[in-house]
Coordinates of C-alpha atoms in Angstrom, one line a residue:
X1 CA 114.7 34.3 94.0
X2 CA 116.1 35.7 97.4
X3 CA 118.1 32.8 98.0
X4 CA 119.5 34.7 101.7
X5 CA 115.8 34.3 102.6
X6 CA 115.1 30.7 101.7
X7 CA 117.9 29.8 104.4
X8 CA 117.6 32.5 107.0
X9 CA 115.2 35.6 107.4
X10 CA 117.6 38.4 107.5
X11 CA 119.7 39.9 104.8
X12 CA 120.2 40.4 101.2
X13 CA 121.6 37.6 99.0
X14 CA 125.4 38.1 98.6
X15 CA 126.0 41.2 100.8
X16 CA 127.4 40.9 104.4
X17 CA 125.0 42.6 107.4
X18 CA 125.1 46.2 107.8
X19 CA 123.9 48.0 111.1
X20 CA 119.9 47.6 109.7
X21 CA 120.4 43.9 109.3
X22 CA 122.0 43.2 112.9
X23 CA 119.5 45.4 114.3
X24 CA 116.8 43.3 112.5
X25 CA 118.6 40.4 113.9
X26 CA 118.8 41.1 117.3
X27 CA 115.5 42.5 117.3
X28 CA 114.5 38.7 116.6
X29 CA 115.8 38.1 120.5
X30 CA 113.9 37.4 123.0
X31 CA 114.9 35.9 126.6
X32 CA 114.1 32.5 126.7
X33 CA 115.7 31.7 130.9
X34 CA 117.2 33.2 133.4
X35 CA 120.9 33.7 134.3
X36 CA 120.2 35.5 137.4
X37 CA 118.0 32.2 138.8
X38 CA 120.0 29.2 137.1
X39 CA 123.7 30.1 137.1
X40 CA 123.9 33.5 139.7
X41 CA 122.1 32.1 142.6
X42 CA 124.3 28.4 141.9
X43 CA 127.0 30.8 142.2
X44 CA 126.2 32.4 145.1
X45 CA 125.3 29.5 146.8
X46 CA 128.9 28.3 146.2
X47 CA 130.4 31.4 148.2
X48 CA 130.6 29.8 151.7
X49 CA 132.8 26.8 150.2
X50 CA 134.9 29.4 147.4
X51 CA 135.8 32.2 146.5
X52 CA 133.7 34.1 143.8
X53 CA 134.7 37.7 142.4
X54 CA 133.2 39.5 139.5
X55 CA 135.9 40.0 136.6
X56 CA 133.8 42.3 134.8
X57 CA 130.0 43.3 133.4
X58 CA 128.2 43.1 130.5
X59 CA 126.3 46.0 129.6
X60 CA 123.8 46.4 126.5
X61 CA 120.6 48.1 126.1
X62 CA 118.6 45.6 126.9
X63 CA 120.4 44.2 130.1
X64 CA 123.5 44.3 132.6
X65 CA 125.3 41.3 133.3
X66 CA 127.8 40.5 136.2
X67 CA 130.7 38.3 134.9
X68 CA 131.7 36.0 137.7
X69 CA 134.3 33.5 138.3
X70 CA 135.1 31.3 141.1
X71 CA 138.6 30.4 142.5
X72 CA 140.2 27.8 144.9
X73 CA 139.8 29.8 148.3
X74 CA 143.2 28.2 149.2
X75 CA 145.0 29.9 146.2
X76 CA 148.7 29.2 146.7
X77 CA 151.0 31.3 144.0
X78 CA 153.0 27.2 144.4
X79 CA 150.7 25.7 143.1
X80 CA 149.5 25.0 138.9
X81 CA 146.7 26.9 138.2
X82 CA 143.9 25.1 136.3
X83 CA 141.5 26.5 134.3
X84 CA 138.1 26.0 133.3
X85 CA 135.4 27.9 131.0
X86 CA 131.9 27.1 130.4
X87 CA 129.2 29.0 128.3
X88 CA 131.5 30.6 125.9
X89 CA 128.3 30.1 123.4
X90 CA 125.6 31.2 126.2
X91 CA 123.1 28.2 124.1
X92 CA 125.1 25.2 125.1
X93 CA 123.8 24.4 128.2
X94 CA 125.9 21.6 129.4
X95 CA 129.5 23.6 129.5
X96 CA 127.4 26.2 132.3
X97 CA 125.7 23.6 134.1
X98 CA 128.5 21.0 133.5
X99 CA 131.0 23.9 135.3
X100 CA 128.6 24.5 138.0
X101 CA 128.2 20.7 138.6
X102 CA 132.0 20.4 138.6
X103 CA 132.7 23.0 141.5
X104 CA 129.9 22.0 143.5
X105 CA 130.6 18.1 143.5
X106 CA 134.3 17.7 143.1
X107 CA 136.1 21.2 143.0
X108 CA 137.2 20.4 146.7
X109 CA 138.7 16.9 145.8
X110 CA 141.6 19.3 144.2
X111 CA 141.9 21.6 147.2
X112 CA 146.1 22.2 148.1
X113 CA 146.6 20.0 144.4
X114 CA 146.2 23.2 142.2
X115 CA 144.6 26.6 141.8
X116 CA 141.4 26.2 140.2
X117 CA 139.8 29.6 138.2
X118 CA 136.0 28.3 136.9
X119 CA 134.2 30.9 134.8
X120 CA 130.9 28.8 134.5
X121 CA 129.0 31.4 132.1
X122 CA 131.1 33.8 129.9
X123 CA 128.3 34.9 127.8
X124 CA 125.4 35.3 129.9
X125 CA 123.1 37.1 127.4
X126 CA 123.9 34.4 125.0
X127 CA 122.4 32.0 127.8
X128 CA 119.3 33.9 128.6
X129 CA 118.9 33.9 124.9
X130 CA 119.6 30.4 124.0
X131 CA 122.1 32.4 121.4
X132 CA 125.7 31.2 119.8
X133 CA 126.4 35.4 119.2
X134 CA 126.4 38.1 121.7
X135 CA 124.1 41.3 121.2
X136 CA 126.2 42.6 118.8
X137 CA 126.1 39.3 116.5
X138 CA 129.7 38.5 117.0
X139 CA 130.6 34.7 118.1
X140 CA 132.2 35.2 121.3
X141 CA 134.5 32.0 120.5
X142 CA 136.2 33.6 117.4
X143 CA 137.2 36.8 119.2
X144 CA 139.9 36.1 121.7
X145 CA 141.9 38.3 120.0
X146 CA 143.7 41.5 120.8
X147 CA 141.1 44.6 121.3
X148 CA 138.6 42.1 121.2
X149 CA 135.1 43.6 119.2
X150 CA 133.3 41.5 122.2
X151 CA 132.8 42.7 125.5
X152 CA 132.8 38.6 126.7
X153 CA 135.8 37.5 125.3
X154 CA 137.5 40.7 126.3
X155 CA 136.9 41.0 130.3
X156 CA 137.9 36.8 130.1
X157 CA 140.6 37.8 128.3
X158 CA 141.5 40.7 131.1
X159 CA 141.0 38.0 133.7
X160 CA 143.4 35.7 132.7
X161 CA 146.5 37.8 131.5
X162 CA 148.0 38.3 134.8
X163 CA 148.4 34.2 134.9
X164 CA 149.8 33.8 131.7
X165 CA 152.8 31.2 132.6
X166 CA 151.0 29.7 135.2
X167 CA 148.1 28.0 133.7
X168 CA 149.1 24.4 133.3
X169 CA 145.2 23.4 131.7
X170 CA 142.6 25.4 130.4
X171 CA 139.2 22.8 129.5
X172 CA 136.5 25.1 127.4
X173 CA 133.0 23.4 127.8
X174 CA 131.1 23.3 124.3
X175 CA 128.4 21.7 123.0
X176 CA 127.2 21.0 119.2
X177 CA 123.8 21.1 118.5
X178 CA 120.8 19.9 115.7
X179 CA 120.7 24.1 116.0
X180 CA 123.9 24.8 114.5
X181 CA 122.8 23.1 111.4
X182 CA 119.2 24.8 111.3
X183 CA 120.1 28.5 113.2
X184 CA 123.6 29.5 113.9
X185 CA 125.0 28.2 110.4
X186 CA 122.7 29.5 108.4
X187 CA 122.8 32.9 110.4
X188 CA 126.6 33.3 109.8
X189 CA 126.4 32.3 106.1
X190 CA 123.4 35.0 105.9
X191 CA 125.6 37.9 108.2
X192 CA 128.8 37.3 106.3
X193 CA 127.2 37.2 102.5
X194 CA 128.0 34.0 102.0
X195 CA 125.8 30.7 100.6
X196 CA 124.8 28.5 103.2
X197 CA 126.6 24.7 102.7
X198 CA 124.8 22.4 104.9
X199 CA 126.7 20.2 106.6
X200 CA 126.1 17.0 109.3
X201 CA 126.0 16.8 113.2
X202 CA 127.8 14.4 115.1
X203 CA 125.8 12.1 117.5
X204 CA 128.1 12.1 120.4
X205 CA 131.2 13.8 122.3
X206 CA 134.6 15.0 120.7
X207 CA 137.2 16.8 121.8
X208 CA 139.2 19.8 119.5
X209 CA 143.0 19.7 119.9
X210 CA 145.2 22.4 119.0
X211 CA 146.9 22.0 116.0
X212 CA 149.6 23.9 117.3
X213 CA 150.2 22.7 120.1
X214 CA 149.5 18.6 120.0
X215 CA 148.5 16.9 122.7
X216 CA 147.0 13.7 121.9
X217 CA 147.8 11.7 125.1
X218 CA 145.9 14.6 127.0
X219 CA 143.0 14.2 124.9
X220 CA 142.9 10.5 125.6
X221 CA 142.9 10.7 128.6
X222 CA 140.0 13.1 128.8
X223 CA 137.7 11.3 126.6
X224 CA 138.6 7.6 128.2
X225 CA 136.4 9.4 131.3
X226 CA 134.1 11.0 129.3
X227 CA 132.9 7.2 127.8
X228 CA 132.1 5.9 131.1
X229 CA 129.3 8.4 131.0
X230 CA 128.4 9.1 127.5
X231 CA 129.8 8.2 123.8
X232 CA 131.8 9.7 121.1
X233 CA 131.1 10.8 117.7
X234 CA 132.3 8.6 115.3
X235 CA 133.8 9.6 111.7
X236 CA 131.3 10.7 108.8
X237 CA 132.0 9.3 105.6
X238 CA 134.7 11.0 104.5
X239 CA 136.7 10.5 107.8
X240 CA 135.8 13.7 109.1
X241 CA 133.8 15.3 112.2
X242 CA 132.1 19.0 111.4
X243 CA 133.9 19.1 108.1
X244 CA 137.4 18.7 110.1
X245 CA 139.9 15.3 109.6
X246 CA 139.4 12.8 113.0
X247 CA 143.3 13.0 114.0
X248 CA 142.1 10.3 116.6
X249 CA 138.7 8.4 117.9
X250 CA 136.7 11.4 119.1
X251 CA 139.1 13.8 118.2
X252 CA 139.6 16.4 116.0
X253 CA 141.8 20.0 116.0
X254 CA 141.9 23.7 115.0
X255 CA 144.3 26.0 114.9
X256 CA 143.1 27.6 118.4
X257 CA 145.2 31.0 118.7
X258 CA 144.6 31.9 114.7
X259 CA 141.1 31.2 114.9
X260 CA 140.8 33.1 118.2
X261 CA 139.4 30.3 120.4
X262 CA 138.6 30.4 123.6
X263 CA 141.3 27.4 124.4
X264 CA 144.1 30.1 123.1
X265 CA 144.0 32.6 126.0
X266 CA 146.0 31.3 128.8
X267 CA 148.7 29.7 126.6
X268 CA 148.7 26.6 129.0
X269 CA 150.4 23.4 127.5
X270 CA 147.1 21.1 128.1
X271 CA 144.4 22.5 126.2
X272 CA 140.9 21.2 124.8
X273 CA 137.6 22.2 124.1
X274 CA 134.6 19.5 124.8
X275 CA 132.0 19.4 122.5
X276 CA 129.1 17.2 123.9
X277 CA 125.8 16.9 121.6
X278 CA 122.6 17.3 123.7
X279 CA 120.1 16.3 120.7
X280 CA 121.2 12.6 121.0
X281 CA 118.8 10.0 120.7
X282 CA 121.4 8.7 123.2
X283 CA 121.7 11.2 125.8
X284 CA 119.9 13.1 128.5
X285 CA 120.6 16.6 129.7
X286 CA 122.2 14.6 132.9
X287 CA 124.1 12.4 131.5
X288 CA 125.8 16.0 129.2
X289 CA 126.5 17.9 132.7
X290 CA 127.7 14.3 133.7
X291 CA 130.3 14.0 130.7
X292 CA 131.4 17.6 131.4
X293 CA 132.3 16.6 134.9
X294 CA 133.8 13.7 133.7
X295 CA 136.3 15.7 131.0
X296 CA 136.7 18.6 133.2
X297 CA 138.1 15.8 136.1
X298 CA 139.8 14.0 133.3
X299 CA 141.8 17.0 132.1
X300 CA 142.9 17.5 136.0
X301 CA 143.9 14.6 136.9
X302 CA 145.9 14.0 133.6
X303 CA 147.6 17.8 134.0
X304 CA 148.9 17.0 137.6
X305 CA 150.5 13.9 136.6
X306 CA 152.2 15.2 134.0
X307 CA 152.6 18.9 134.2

């Protein structure tokens, strides 16, 4: 029995992908929305209030892709700089609407407070694509590494380094999805050789700490906004959330720069990464973007009082 193809529909039982199976993968694909209409033009139409500059641009053979980010306009080298990432995984919607909602309705509030740098989308042809990987079936989010295999995590990468030491907060806007379980795990059991070990979604928000670098008053404080909107993921039976130990009510943590997480790159001392679940029975697509907001402007306001 192909036991590869009982859980996912490319790749040989036991042997990791080779160029034929990501090019079977990829060929699976298709665009699905569209960056350009539901993150570019938000962007653009942000340019009369901030200041947006392209970092960088995705190019595969099936697309170009401008990277943008948006900044304070009244940057002041004084000031903290805060940072905030959305769309790392181009599927999970909330942290790339959530961003755009954020600078839109309450970026201003922080104007002469602290440097804001937004990156709303950082995988673009993972959004269009409703995709966890980029085109070259790598996870963006476990390549913040040096010499970076993806393009995404890369030019972010790039974008960053000359404010190492002055990022105070960096926020990275996830979600977790029912698709993980029936799509993106599978798929990187399948890629990597490995048998697929189902596991169980959380119904609700958590945040992921960095083992490293503890900082559990921070994560309170983000997630005691973040219930006024929505609620969090309890523990599963064994005290844990996605197969990790809850270190505290809707909290659990990685070891972000080993792993090469997206929460690693600017070496700030708050750090988190929101993971908001859309499939709740609980939750509307509003009420994600809302919780977003909410931790994104929980995160602030914590860093400022104690940075």
């Amino acid at each position: 029995m192909n036991t590869v193809a009982a859980f996912y529909p490319v790749g040989t039982p036991g042997q990791p992908w080779g160029a034929a199976e990501r090019a079977q993968w990829l060929a699976r694909q298709v665009v699905q929305r569209s960056h350009a209409d539901e993150v570019v033009a938000k962007i653009d139409a942000l340019r009369d209030r901030f200041d947006v500059s392209q970092y960088g641009e995705l190019e595969y053979p099936d697309g170009r892709y401008p990277l943008l980010a948006v900044r304070s306009r009244d940057w002041k080298d004084s000031l903290p700089v805060m940072l905030v990432t959305g769309g790392v995984h181009g599927y999970e919607t909330s942290g790339v609407q959530g961003a755009l909602q954020f600078i839109d309705q309450h970026a201003a509030d922080y104007a002469g407070k602290c440097n804001l740098l937004v990156v709303p989308c950082v995988s673009p042809w993972g959004y269009e694509r409703i995709q966890r990987w980029n085109a070259l079936a790598l996870d963006p989010n476990r390549s913040f590494v040096d010499n970076s295999p993806a393009p995404e995590s890369a030019a972010l990468m790039a974008l960053v380094a000359p404010l190492k030491g002055k990022v105070v907060m960096h926020i990275d806007l996830h979600e977790t999805t029912d698709t993980d379980e029936s799509e993106f795990r599978p798929a990187l059991a399948a890629r990597d050789g490995k048998p697929f070990e189902p596991g169980e979604i959380p119904d609700g928000f958590y945040l992921v700490d960095d083992s490293e670098n503890r900082q559990r008053e921070f994560q309170q404080a983000v997630n005691d906004e973040v219930v006024k909107i929505t609620h969090l993921a309890p523990a599963d039976a064994h005290g844990e959330i996605i197969g990790s130990p809850v270190v505290a009510e809707g909290v659990i943590e990685y070891p972000l720069k080993a792993l090469g997480l997206c929460a690693s790159v600017s070496g700030a001392r708050f750090t988190t990464t929101t993971e908001v679940y859309p499939d709740s029975a609980k939750a509307t697509p509003q009420q994600c973007n809302d919780a977003q907001v909410a931790a994104v402007r929980g995160a602030l306001d914590y860093a400022l009082a104690h940075g």
